């Protein structure tokens, strides 16, 4: 009720306001959401192509992202992404064989790897089972990125999901990789890392990104989204909050169900 005693009326489809760090886009349905994400990715990738002549995107794992990866392959608008000049990176991978169902490469390759038209030499799979994967993948990143802006090894776009516990990529609460401030890539394991050990990009490289998209859909994620809006939510507890790119954008893409409707 406003001061004048008049009852304020919200528009029927007024989007709920969600207090998360960065831009927050709320769409009524997952279909509208992937459409918005696709438009944003097309314009951002073309801006990067104009600046650098190529486009470097890193993608995480998880079921939430799959509808968007599928959308990128079927929506005609997304043909505007410069796939032939795109480098595809992995934000994280499970330490399992590449043909294991738990491998993120499985899903990423089935969608973008096989169908986008990205040259295989520009598809950078994490060899998660290699003992030297941390150095190998960091060296591959540096040799591909360093020349673009001397000393700024910056990815152009990072696509991430959100776990119900607030983890993202392979960064879990109170885990060694979350604490890493210097290296680009770390193996992550320990009591707070469920399932197989991970290989993950660290805050060091993720926070150098020009654009971080965090996709969260479904009512299953509403409790963690609400918890992240609390003032006492801390990055050590909820690693997704550690994503604060210097000179980059964080954009949360939520469907209405993930906001608790
Ligand atoms: C991992 C994933 C992880 C994922 C989130 C969301 O290895 O755990 O990379 O970071 O993005 O857990 O997963 P869902 O989208 O399946 O809920």
Short mmCIF file of C-alpha atoms and ligand atoms in Angstrom, two decimals:
data_model
loop_
_atom_site.label_atom_id
_atom_site.label_comp_id
_atom_site.label_asym_id
_atom_site.label_seq_id
_atom_site.Cartn_x
_atom_site.Cartn_y
_atom_site.Cartn_z
CA UNK A 1 0.00 0.00 0.00
CA UNK A 2 1.58 3.41 -0.94
CA UNK A 3 1.58 6.43 1.51
CA UNK A 4 -1.58 7.81 -0.06
CA UNK A 5 -3.33 4.60 0.92
CA UNK A 6 -3.71 3.74 -2.75
CA UNK A 7 -3.10 0.04 -3.47
CA UNK A 8 -0.18 -0.19 -5.90
CA UNK A 9 -0.84 -2.57 -8.76
CA UNK A 10 2.05 -4.55 -10.22
CA UNK A 11 1.85 -5.36 -13.93
CA UNK A 12 0.64 -8.94 -14.28
CA UNK A 13 3.92 -10.14 -15.71
CA UNK A 14 6.20 -7.83 -13.70
CA UNK A 15 9.48 -9.65 -13.32
CA UNK A 16 10.60 -10.34 -9.74
CA UNK A 17 13.59 -8.25 -8.71
CA UNK A 18 16.55 -10.41 -7.62
CA UNK A 19 19.43 -8.81 -5.73
CA UNK A 20 22.50 -10.60 -7.16
CA UNK A 21 25.93 -9.07 -7.92
CA UNK A 22 25.89 -8.02 -11.61
CA UNK A 23 23.21 -7.71 -14.30
CA UNK A 24 20.14 -9.87 -13.66
CA UNK A 25 17.86 -10.97 -16.51
CA UNK A 26 14.66 -12.79 -15.54
CA UNK A 27 12.54 -14.41 -18.26
CA UNK A 28 9.19 -16.11 -17.78
CA UNK A 29 10.26 -19.36 -19.43
CA UNK A 30 13.49 -21.23 -20.25
CA UNK A 31 12.67 -20.75 -23.95
CA UNK A 32 12.57 -16.97 -23.60
CA UNK A 33 15.76 -17.17 -21.55
CA UNK A 34 17.84 -19.03 -24.14
CA UNK A 35 16.52 -16.66 -26.79
CA UNK A 36 17.79 -13.66 -24.80
CA UNK A 37 21.11 -15.40 -24.11
CA UNK A 38 21.52 -16.17 -27.80
CA UNK A 39 20.96 -12.53 -28.81
CA UNK A 40 23.47 -11.34 -26.20
CA UNK A 41 26.05 -13.89 -27.33
CA UNK A 42 25.70 -12.95 -31.00
CA UNK A 43 26.32 -9.23 -30.36
CA UNK A 44 29.15 -9.84 -27.88
CA UNK A 45 30.94 -12.32 -30.12
CA UNK A 46 30.78 -9.94 -33.10
CA UNK A 47 32.17 -7.10 -30.96
CA UNK A 48 35.09 -9.33 -29.95
CA UNK A 49 35.63 -10.42 -33.56
CA UNK A 50 35.84 -6.76 -34.61
CA UNK A 51 38.38 -6.04 -31.86
CA UNK A 52 40.54 -9.16 -32.04
CA UNK A 53 39.68 -11.14 -35.17
CA UNK A 54 38.62 -14.14 -33.10
CA UNK A 55 36.38 -15.09 -30.15
CA UNK A 56 37.28 -17.21 -27.13
CA UNK A 57 34.46 -18.80 -25.14
CA UNK A 58 34.66 -21.19 -22.19
CA UNK A 59 31.73 -23.42 -21.25
CA UNK A 60 31.06 -25.28 -17.99
CA UNK A 61 29.19 -28.53 -17.48
CA UNK A 62 25.80 -29.43 -16.08
CA UNK A 63 22.29 -30.08 -17.36
CA UNK A 64 21.11 -26.46 -17.14
CA UNK A 65 23.33 -25.34 -20.02
CA UNK A 66 22.28 -28.10 -22.43
CA UNK A 67 19.09 -26.36 -23.67
CA UNK A 68 21.16 -23.27 -24.49
CA UNK A 69 23.83 -25.30 -26.31
CA UNK A 70 21.00 -26.93 -28.29
CA UNK A 71 19.44 -23.52 -28.97
CA UNK A 72 22.75 -22.23 -30.33
CA UNK A 73 22.65 -24.99 -32.91
CA UNK A 74 19.03 -24.57 -34.04
CA UNK A 75 18.18 -20.86 -33.78
CA UNK A 76 18.95 -19.09 -37.09
CA UNK A 77 19.92 -15.90 -35.19
CA UNK A 78 22.84 -17.81 -33.63
CA UNK A 79 24.30 -18.52 -37.05
CA UNK A 80 25.50 -14.91 -36.68
CA UNK A 81 28.11 -16.10 -34.15
CA UNK A 82 31.53 -16.25 -35.88
CA UNK A 83 31.91 -19.97 -35.22
CA UNK A 84 34.78 -20.39 -37.68
CA UNK A 85 36.78 -17.80 -35.71
CA UNK A 86 35.67 -19.13 -32.31
CA UNK A 87 37.91 -20.98 -29.83
CA UNK A 88 35.95 -23.33 -27.55
CA UNK A 89 37.41 -23.84 -24.05
CA UNK A 90 36.24 -25.85 -21.05
CA UNK A 91 35.66 -24.00 -17.76
CA UNK A 92 35.88 -27.31 -15.93
CA UNK A 93 35.93 -31.06 -16.44
CA UNK A 94 35.56 -34.13 -14.27
CA UNK A 95 38.65 -36.31 -13.88
CA UNK A 96 37.12 -39.16 -15.85
CA UNK A 97 37.82 -40.60 -19.30
CA UNK A 98 36.46 -38.43 -22.17
CA UNK A 99 33.97 -41.14 -23.16
CA UNK A 100 32.64 -41.40 -19.60
CA UNK A 101 29.04 -40.16 -19.26
CA UNK A 102 30.21 -37.88 -16.44
CA UNK A 103 32.61 -36.09 -18.77
CA UNK A 104 31.53 -32.56 -19.71
CA UNK A 105 33.30 -32.87 -23.04
CA UNK A 106 30.69 -35.48 -23.98
CA UNK A 107 27.85 -32.92 -23.97
CA UNK A 108 29.90 -29.98 -25.22
CA UNK A 109 31.27 -31.93 -28.18
CA UNK A 110 27.87 -33.43 -29.04
CA UNK A 111 26.44 -29.93 -29.41
CA UNK A 112 29.01 -27.29 -30.27
CA UNK A 113 31.97 -29.49 -31.14
CA UNK A 114 30.18 -31.50 -33.81
CA UNK A 115 27.69 -28.97 -35.18
CA UNK A 116 28.83 -25.37 -34.77
CA UNK A 117 31.55 -25.45 -37.41
CA UNK A 118 34.34 -24.60 -34.96
CA UNK A 119 37.61 -25.93 -36.45
CA UNK A 120 38.82 -28.90 -34.37
CA UNK A 121 42.17 -27.11 -33.87
CA UNK A 122 40.15 -24.44 -32.00
CA UNK A 123 38.31 -26.89 -29.78
CA UNK A 124 40.39 -27.07 -26.61
CA UNK A 125 39.44 -30.21 -24.66
CA UNK A 126 40.80 -30.48 -21.11
CA UNK A 127 42.82 -33.70 -20.82
CA UNK A 128 41.52 -34.13 -17.29
CA UNK A 129 43.25 -37.48 -16.68
CA UNK A 130 46.71 -36.11 -17.44
CA UNK A 131 48.93 -35.59 -14.38
CA UNK A 132 50.16 -32.35 -16.01
CA UNK A 133 46.73 -31.03 -17.00
CA UNK A 134 47.06 -27.85 -14.89
CA UNK A 135 50.18 -26.67 -16.70
CA UNK A 136 49.15 -28.08 -20.09
CA UNK A 137 45.79 -26.28 -20.18
CA UNK A 138 47.15 -23.03 -18.71
CA UNK A 139 49.94 -22.99 -21.32
CA UNK A 140 47.38 -23.59 -24.08
CA UNK A 141 45.29 -20.67 -22.77
CA UNK A 142 48.30 -18.35 -22.55
CA UNK A 143 49.58 -19.17 -26.02
CA UNK A 144 46.13 -18.54 -27.50
CA UNK A 145 45.26 -15.39 -25.53
CA UNK A 146 48.39 -13.54 -24.47
CA UNK A 147 49.08 -11.90 -27.87
CA UNK A 148 45.64 -10.24 -27.97
CA UNK A 149 46.30 -7.69 -25.23
CA UNK A 150 49.85 -8.10 -23.92
CA UNK A 151 49.71 -9.32 -20.33
CA UNK A 152 45.92 -9.64 -20.30
CA UNK A 153 45.03 -13.28 -20.76
CA UNK A 154 41.31 -12.58 -21.07
CA UNK A 155 38.62 -14.94 -22.24
CA UNK A 156 35.81 -13.18 -24.10
CA UNK A 157 32.86 -15.18 -22.77
CA UNK A 158 32.35 -17.73 -20.00
CA UNK A 159 29.12 -19.73 -19.71
CA UNK A 160 28.50 -21.21 -16.25
CA UNK A 161 25.82 -23.04 -14.30
CA UNK A 162 25.10 -22.89 -10.58
CA UNK A 163 25.03 -25.85 -8.20
CA UNK A 164 22.37 -26.04 -5.47
CA UNK A 165 25.22 -25.49 -2.99
CA UNK A 166 26.42 -22.32 -4.71
CA UNK A 167 29.38 -23.87 -6.53
CA UNK A 168 30.16 -23.01 -10.12
CA UNK A 169 32.53 -24.59 -12.64
CA UNK A 170 34.72 -26.82 -10.44
CA UNK A 171 34.96 -24.22 -7.66
CA UNK A 172 33.46 -25.62 -4.46
CA UNK A 173 33.16 -24.09 -0.97
CA UNK A 174 36.41 -24.00 1.02
CA UNK A 175 38.25 -25.98 -1.69
CA UNK A 176 41.90 -25.54 -2.78
CA UNK A 177 41.04 -24.36 -6.30
CA UNK A 178 38.75 -21.66 -4.92
CA UNK A 179 41.63 -20.22 -2.91
CA UNK A 180 43.96 -20.21 -5.94
CA UNK A 181 44.81 -16.64 -6.94
CA UNK A 182 47.78 -17.12 -9.29
CA UNK A 183 47.38 -20.19 -11.53
CA UNK A 184 44.78 -20.35 -14.31
CA UNK A 185 43.86 -24.02 -13.88
CA UNK A 186 43.77 -26.26 -10.83
CA UNK A 187 42.83 -29.83 -10.04
CA UNK A 188 40.22 -29.67 -7.29
CA UNK A 189 39.47 -32.35 -4.73
CA UNK A 190 38.67 -32.72 -1.06
CA UNK A 191 35.73 -33.16 1.33
CA UNK A 192 33.67 -30.37 -0.27
CA UNK A 193 34.14 -31.65 -3.85
CA UNK A 194 31.46 -34.29 -4.43
CA UNK A 195 31.85 -37.03 -7.00
CA UNK A 196 34.98 -37.23 -9.15
CA UNK A 197 37.84 -34.78 -8.71
CA UNK A 198 37.56 -31.77 -11.01
CA UNK A 199 39.91 -29.80 -13.22
CA UNK A 200 38.73 -26.19 -13.18
CA UNK A 201 39.58 -22.72 -14.34
CA UNK A 202 40.26 -20.57 -11.29
CA UNK A 203 39.08 -17.07 -10.29
CA UNK A 204 42.33 -15.75 -11.77
CA UNK A 205 41.31 -16.51 -15.36
CA UNK A 206 37.53 -16.39 -14.85
CA UNK A 207 37.66 -12.90 -13.36
CA UNK A 208 39.72 -11.75 -16.33
CA UNK A 209 36.82 -12.57 -18.66
CA UNK A 210 35.01 -9.85 -20.60
CA UNK A 211 31.60 -11.45 -20.08
CA UNK A 212 30.44 -14.12 -17.63
CA UNK A 213 26.96 -15.60 -18.20
CA UNK A 214 25.49 -17.57 -15.29
CA UNK A 215 22.43 -19.60 -16.30
CA UNK A 216 20.05 -20.74 -13.55
CA UNK A 217 16.68 -22.37 -14.28
CA UNK A 218 14.05 -24.40 -12.47
CA UNK A 219 12.47 -24.29 -9.02
CA UNK A 220 15.18 -26.67 -7.73
CA UNK A 221 17.57 -23.67 -7.83
CA UNK A 222 15.20 -21.16 -6.17
CA UNK A 223 16.54 -21.80 -2.63
CA UNK A 224 20.19 -21.16 -3.58
CA UNK A 225 19.25 -18.09 -5.61
CA UNK A 226 17.37 -16.69 -2.61
CA UNK A 227 20.27 -17.58 -0.27
CA UNK A 228 22.76 -15.72 -2.49
CA UNK A 229 20.77 -12.50 -2.08
CA UNK A 230 21.42 -12.46 1.69
CA UNK A 231 23.95 -9.87 2.84
CA UNK A 232 25.94 -12.54 4.76
CA UNK A 233 26.41 -14.76 1.67
CA UNK A 234 30.19 -15.19 1.35
CA UNK A 235 32.29 -16.39 -1.66
CA UNK A 236 34.09 -18.98 0.50
CA UNK A 237 30.69 -20.55 1.20
CA UNK A 238 29.12 -19.78 -2.19
CA UNK A 239 31.92 -19.73 -4.80
CA UNK A 240 29.74 -18.27 -7.56
CA UNK A 241 29.97 -14.98 -5.60
CA UNK A 242 33.74 -14.99 -6.18
CA UNK A 243 33.05 -14.12 -9.83
CA UNK A 244 33.69 -10.36 -9.90
CA UNK A 245 35.49 -9.73 -13.20
CA UNK A 246 37.71 -6.66 -13.24
CA UNK A 247 36.60 -4.73 -16.32
CA UNK A 248 34.07 -7.39 -17.33
CA UNK A 249 30.34 -8.10 -17.02
CA UNK A 250 28.58 -10.74 -14.94
CA UNK A 251 25.08 -11.40 -16.25
CA UNK A 252 22.71 -13.77 -14.43
CA UNK A 253 20.11 -15.40 -16.65
CA UNK A 254 17.23 -16.73 -14.55
CA UNK A 255 13.87 -18.12 -15.47
CA UNK A 256 10.93 -17.20 -13.23
CA UNK A 257 10.95 -20.64 -11.55
CA UNK A 258 14.51 -20.07 -10.30
CA UNK A 259 13.39 -16.86 -8.61
CA UNK A 260 10.72 -18.71 -6.66
CA UNK A 261 8.09 -17.49 -9.14
C1 LIG B 1 30.21 -29.79 -12.14
C2 LIG B 1 29.54 -28.80 -13.06
C3 LIG B 1 28.85 -27.73 -12.27
C4 LIG B 1 27.50 -27.41 -12.87
C5 LIG B 1 26.55 -27.07 -11.74
C6 LIG B 1 25.12 -26.99 -12.26
O1 LIG B 1 31.15 -30.46 -12.55
O2 LIG B 1 29.70 -29.95 -11.02
O3 LIG B 1 30.41 -28.26 -13.99
O4 LIG B 1 29.62 -26.60 -12.05
O5 LIG B 1 27.58 -26.31 -13.76
O6 LIG B 1 26.64 -28.10 -10.78
O7 LIG B 1 24.77 -28.27 -12.67
P1 LIG B 1 23.27 -28.52 -13.23
O8 LIG B 1 23.09 -27.51 -14.33
O9 LIG B 1 23.29 -29.92 -13.73
O10 LIG B 1 22.33 -28.27 -12.09
#
